[in-house]
Coordinates of N, CA, C and O in Angstrom, one line a residue:
X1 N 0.9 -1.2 0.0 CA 0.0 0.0 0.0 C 0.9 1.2 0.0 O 1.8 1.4 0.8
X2 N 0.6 2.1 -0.9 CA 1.1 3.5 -1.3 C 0.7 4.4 0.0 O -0.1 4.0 0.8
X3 N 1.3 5.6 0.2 CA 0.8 6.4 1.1 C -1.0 7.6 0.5 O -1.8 8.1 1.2
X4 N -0.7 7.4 -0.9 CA -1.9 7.8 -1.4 C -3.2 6.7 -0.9 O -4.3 7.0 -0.3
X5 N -2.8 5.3 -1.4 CA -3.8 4.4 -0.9 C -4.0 4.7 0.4 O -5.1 5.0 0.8
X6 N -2.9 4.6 1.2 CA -3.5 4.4 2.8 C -4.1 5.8 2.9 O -5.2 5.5 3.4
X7 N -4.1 6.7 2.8 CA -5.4 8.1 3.0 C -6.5 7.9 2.8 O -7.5 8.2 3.5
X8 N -6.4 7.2 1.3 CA -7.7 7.1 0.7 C -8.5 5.7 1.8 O -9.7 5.6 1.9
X9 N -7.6 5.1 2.2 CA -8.4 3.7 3.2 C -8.6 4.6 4.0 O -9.8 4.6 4.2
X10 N -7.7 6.0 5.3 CA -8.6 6.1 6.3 C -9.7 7.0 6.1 O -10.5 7.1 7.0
X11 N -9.8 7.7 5.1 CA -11.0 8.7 4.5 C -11.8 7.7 4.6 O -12.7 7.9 5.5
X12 N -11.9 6.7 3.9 CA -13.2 6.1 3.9 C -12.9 4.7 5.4 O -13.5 3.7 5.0
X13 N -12.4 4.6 6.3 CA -12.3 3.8 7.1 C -13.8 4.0 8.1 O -14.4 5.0 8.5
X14 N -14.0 2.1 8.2 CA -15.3 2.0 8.8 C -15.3 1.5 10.2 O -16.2 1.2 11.0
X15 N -14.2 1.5 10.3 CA -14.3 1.2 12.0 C -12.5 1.2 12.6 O -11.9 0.9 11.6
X16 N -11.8 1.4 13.3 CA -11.1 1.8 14.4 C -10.5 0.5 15.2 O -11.1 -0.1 16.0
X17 N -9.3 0.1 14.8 CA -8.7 -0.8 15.7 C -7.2 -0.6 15.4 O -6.8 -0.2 14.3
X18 N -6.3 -1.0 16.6 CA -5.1 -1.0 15.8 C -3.9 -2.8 16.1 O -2.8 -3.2 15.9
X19 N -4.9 -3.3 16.6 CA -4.5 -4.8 16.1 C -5.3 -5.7 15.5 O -6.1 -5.0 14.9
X20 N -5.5 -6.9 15.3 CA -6.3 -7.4 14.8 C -7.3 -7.7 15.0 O -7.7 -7.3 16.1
X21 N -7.9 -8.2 14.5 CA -9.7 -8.5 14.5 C -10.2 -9.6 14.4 O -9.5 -10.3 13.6
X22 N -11.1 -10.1 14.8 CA -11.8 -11.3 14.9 C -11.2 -12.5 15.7 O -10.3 -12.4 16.5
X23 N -11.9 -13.7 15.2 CA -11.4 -14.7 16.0 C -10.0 -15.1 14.7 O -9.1 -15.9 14.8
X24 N -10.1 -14.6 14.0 CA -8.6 -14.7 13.0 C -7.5 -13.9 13.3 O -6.4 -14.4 13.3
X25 N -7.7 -12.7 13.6 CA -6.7 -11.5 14.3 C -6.5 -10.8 13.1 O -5.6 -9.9 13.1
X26 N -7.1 -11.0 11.9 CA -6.6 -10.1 11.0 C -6.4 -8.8 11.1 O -6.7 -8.4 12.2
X27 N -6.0 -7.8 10.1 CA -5.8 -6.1 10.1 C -6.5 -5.8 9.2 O -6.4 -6.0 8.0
X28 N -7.6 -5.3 10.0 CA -8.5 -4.3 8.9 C -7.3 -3.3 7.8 O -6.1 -2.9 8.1
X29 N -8.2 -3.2 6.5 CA -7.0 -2.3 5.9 C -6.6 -1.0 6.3 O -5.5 -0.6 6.1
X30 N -8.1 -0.1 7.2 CA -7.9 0.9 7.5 C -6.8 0.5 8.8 O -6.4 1.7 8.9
X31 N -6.3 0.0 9.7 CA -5.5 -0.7 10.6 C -3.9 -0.5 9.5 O -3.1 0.4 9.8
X32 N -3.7 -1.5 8.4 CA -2.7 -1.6 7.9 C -2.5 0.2 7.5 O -1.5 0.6 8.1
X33 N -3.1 1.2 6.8 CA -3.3 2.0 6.3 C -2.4 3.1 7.4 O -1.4 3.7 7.1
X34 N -3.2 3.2 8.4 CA -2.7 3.5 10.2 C -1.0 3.2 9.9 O -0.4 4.3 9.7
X35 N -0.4 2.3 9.9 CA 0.8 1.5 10.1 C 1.3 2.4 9.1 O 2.3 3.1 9.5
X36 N 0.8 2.5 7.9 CA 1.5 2.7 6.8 C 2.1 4.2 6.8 O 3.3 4.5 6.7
X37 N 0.8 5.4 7.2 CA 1.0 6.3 7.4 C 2.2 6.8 8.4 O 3.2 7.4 8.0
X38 N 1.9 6.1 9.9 CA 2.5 5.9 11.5 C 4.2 5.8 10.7 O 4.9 6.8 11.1
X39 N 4.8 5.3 10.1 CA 5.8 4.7 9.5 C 6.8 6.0 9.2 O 8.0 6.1 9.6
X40 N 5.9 6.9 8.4 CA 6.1 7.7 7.6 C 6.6 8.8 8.2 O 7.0 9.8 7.6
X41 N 6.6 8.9 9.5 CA 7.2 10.0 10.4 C 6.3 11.0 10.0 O 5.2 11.0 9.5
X42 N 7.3 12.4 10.4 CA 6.4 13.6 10.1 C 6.4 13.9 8.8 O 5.9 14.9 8.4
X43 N 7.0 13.0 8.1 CA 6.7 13.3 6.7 C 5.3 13.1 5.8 O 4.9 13.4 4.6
X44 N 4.5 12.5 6.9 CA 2.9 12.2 6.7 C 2.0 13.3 7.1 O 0.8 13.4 6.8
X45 N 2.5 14.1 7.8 CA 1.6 15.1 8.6 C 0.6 16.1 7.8 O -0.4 16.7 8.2
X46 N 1.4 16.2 6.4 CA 0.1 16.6 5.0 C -1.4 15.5 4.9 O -2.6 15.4 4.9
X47 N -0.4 14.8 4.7 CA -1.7 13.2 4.2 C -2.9 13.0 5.4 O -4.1 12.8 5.2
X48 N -1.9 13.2 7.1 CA -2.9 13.3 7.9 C -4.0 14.3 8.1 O -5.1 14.1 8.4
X49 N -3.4 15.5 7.9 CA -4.8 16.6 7.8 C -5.4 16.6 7.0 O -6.5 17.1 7.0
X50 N -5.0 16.0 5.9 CA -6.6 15.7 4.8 C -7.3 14.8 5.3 O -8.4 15.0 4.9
X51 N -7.1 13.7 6.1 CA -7.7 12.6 6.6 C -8.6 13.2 8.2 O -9.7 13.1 8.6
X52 N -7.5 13.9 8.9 CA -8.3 14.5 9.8 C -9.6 15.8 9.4 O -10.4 16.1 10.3
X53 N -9.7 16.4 7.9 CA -10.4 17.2 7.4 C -11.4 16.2 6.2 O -12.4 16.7 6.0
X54 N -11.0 15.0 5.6 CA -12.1 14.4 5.2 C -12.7 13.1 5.4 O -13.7 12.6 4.8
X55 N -11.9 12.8 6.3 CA -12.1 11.2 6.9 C -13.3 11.1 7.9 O -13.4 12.0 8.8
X56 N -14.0 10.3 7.7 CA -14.9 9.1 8.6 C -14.7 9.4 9.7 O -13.6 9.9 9.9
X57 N -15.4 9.4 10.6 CA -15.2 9.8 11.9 C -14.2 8.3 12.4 O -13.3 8.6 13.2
X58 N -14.2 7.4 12.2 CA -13.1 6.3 12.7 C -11.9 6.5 12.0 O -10.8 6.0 12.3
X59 N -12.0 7.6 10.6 CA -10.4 8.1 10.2 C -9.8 9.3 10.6 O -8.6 9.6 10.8
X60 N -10.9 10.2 10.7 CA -10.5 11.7 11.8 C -10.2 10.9 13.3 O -9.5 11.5 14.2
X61 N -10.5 9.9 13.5 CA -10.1 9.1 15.3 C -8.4 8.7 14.6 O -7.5 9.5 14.9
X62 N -8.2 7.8 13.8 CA -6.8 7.5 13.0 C -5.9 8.8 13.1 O -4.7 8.8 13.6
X63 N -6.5 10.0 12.6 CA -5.4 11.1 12.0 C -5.3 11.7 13.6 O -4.1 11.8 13.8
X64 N -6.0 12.1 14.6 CA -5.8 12.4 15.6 C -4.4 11.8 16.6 O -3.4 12.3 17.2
X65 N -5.0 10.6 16.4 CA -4.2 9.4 17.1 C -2.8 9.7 16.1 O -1.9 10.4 16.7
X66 N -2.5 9.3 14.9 CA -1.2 9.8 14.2 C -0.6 10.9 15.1 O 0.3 10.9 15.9
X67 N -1.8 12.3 14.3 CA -1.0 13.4 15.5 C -0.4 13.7 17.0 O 0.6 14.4 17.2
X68 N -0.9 13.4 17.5 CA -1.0 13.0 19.0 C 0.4 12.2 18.7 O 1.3 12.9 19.2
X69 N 0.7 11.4 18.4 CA 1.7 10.4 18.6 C 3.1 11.1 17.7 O 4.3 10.8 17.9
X70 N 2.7 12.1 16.5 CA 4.0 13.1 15.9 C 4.3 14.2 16.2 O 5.4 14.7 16.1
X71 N 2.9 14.9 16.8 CA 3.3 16.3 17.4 C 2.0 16.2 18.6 O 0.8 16.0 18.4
X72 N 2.7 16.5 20.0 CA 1.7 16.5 21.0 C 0.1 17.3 21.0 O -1.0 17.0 21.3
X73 N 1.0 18.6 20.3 CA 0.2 20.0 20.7 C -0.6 19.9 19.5 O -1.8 20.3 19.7
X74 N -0.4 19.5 18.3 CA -1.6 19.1 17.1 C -2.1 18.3 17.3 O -3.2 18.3 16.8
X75 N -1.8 17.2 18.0 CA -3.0 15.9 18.1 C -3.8 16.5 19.3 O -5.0 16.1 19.4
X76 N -3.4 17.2 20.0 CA -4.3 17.5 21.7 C -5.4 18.5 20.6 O -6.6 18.1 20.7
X77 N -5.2 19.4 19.8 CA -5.9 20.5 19.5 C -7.0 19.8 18.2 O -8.1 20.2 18.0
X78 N -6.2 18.5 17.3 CA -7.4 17.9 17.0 C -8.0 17.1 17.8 O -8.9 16.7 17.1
X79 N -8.2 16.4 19.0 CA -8.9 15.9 19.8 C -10.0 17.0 20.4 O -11.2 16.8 20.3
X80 N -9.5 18.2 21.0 CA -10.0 19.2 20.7 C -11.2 19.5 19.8 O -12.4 19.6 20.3
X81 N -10.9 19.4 18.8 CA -11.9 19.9 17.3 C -12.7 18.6 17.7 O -13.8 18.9 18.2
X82 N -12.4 17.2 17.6 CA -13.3 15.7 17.2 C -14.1 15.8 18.5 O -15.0 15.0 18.8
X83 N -13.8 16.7 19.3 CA -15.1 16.6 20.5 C -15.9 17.3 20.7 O -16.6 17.3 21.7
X84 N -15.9 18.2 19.4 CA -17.4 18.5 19.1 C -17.9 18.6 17.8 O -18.5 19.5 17.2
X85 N -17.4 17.1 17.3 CA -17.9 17.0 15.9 C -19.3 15.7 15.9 O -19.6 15.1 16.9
X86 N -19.7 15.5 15.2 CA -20.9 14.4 15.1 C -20.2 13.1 14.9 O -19.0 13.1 14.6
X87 N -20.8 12.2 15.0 CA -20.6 10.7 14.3 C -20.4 9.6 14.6 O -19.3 9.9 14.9
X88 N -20.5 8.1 14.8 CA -19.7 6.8 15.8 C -18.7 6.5 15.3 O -18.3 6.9 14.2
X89 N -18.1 5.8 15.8 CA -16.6 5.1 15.8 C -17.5 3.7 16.1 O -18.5 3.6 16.7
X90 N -16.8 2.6 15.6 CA -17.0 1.2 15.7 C -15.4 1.3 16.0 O -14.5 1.9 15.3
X91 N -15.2 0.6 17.3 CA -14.0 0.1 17.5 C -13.6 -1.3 17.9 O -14.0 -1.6 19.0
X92 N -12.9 -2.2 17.3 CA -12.6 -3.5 17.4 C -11.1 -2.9 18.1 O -10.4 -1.9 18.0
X93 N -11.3 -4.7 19.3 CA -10.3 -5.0 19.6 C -10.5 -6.5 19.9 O -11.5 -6.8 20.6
X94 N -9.6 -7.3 19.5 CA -9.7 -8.4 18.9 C -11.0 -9.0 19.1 O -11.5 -8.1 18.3
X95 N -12.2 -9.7 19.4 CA -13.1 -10.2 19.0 C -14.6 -9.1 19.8 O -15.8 -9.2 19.6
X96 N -14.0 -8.2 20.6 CA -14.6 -7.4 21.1 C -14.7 -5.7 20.1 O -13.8 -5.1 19.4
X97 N -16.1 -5.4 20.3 CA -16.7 -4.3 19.2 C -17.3 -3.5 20.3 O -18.3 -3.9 20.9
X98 N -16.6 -2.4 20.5 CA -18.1 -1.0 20.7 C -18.2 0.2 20.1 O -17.3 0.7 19.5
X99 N -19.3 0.6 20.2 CA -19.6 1.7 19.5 C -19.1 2.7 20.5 O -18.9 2.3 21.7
X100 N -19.1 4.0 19.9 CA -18.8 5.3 21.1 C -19.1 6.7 19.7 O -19.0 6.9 18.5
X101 N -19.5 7.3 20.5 CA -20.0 8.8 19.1 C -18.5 9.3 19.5 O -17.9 9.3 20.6
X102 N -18.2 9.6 18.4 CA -16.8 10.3 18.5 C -16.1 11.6 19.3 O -15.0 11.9 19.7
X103 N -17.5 12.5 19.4 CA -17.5 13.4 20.8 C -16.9 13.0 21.6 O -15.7 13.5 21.8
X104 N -17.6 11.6 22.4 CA -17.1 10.9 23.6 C -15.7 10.4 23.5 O -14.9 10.3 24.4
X105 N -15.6 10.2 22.4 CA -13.8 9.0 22.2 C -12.9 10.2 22.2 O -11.7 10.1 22.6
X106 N -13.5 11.4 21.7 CA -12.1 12.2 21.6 C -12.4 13.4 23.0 O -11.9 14.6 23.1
X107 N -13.0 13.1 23.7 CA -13.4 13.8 25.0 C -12.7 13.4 26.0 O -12.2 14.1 26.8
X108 N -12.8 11.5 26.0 CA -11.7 10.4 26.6 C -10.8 10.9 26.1 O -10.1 11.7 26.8
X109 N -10.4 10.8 24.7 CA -8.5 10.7 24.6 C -8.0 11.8 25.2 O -6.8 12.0 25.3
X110 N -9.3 13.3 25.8 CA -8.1 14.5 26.1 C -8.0 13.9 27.9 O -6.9 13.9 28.5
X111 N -9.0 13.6 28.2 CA -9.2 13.4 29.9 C -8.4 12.3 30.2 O -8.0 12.1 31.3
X112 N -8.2 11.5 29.0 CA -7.2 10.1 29.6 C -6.7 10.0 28.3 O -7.4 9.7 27.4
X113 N -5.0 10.5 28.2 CA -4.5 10.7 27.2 C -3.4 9.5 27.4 O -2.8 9.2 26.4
X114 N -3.2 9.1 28.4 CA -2.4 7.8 28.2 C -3.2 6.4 28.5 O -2.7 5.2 28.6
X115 N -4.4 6.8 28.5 CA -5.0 5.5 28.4 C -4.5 4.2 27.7 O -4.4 4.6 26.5
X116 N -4.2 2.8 27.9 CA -4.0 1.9 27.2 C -4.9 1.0 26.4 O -6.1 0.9 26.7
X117 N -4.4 0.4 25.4 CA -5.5 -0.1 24.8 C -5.7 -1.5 25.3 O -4.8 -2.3 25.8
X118 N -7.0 -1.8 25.1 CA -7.8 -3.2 25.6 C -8.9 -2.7 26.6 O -9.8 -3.5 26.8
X119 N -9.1 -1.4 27.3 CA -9.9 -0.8 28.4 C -11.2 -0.8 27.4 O -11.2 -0.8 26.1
X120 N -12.3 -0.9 28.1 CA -13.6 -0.7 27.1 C -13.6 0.7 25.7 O -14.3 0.7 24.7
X121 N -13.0 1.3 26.1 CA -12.4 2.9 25.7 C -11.0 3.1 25.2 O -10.4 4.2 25.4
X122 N -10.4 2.1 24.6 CA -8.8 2.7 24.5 C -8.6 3.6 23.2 O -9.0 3.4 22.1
X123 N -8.2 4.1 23.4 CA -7.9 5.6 23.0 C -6.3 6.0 21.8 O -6.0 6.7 20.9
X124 N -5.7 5.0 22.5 CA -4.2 5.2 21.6 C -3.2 3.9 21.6 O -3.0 3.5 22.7
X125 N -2.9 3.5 21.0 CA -2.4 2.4 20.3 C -1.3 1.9 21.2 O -1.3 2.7 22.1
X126 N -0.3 1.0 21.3 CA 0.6 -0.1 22.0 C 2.1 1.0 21.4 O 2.9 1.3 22.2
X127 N 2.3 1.5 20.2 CA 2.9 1.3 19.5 C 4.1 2.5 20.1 O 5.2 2.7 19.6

């Protein structure tokens, strides 16, 4: 996957995980997509504000989480923005799925910003 591909997967990404899924453990593509960008250092930080400006609310949750994790003070200020925007997040983590309106998830990631993942609510990746 190209870094144009992976944009275009979290723009249109339908749900939010950053390991695998099901009782197989696969990687959603929007998951591989995440990796792809995450890779790319700050040299991604264009590709992510388009994704944070046209992505799915489980890809504006992605480009946040990117941010957050390449520059503190842009990812806090988009968590900021995604908590008062509309929409759900479906989030898998391995055979476990919940919904959360994205308000809430990015209301969590500012109030528990090191939360770990596997909590009913995790918020930011292992990685």
């Amino acid at each position: 996957m190209d870094d144009n591909e992976a944009v275009s997967e979290l723009i249109a990404a339908r749900l939010l995980s950053f390991g695998g899924i099901g009782f197989a453990g696969r990687l959603d593509p929007s998951t591989d997509a995440y990796h792809q960008l995450r890779k790319r250092g700050e040299q991604a930080l264009p590709l992510i504000e388009r994704v944070l400006d046209e992505g799915t609310p489980a890809g504006r949750a992605y480009a946040a989480t990117l941010l957050k994790h390449l520059d503190e003070q842009a990812g806090n200020a988009a968590w900021e923005r995604l908590a008062g925007e509309p929409g759900e997040i479906r989030f898998y983590s391995g055979c476990i799925s919940s919904g959360f309106p994205l308000a809430e998830y990015a209301r969590r990631a500012i109030d528990l910003p090191d939360a770990p993942p596997g909590l009913a609510a995790p918020y930011y990746d292992q990685g």
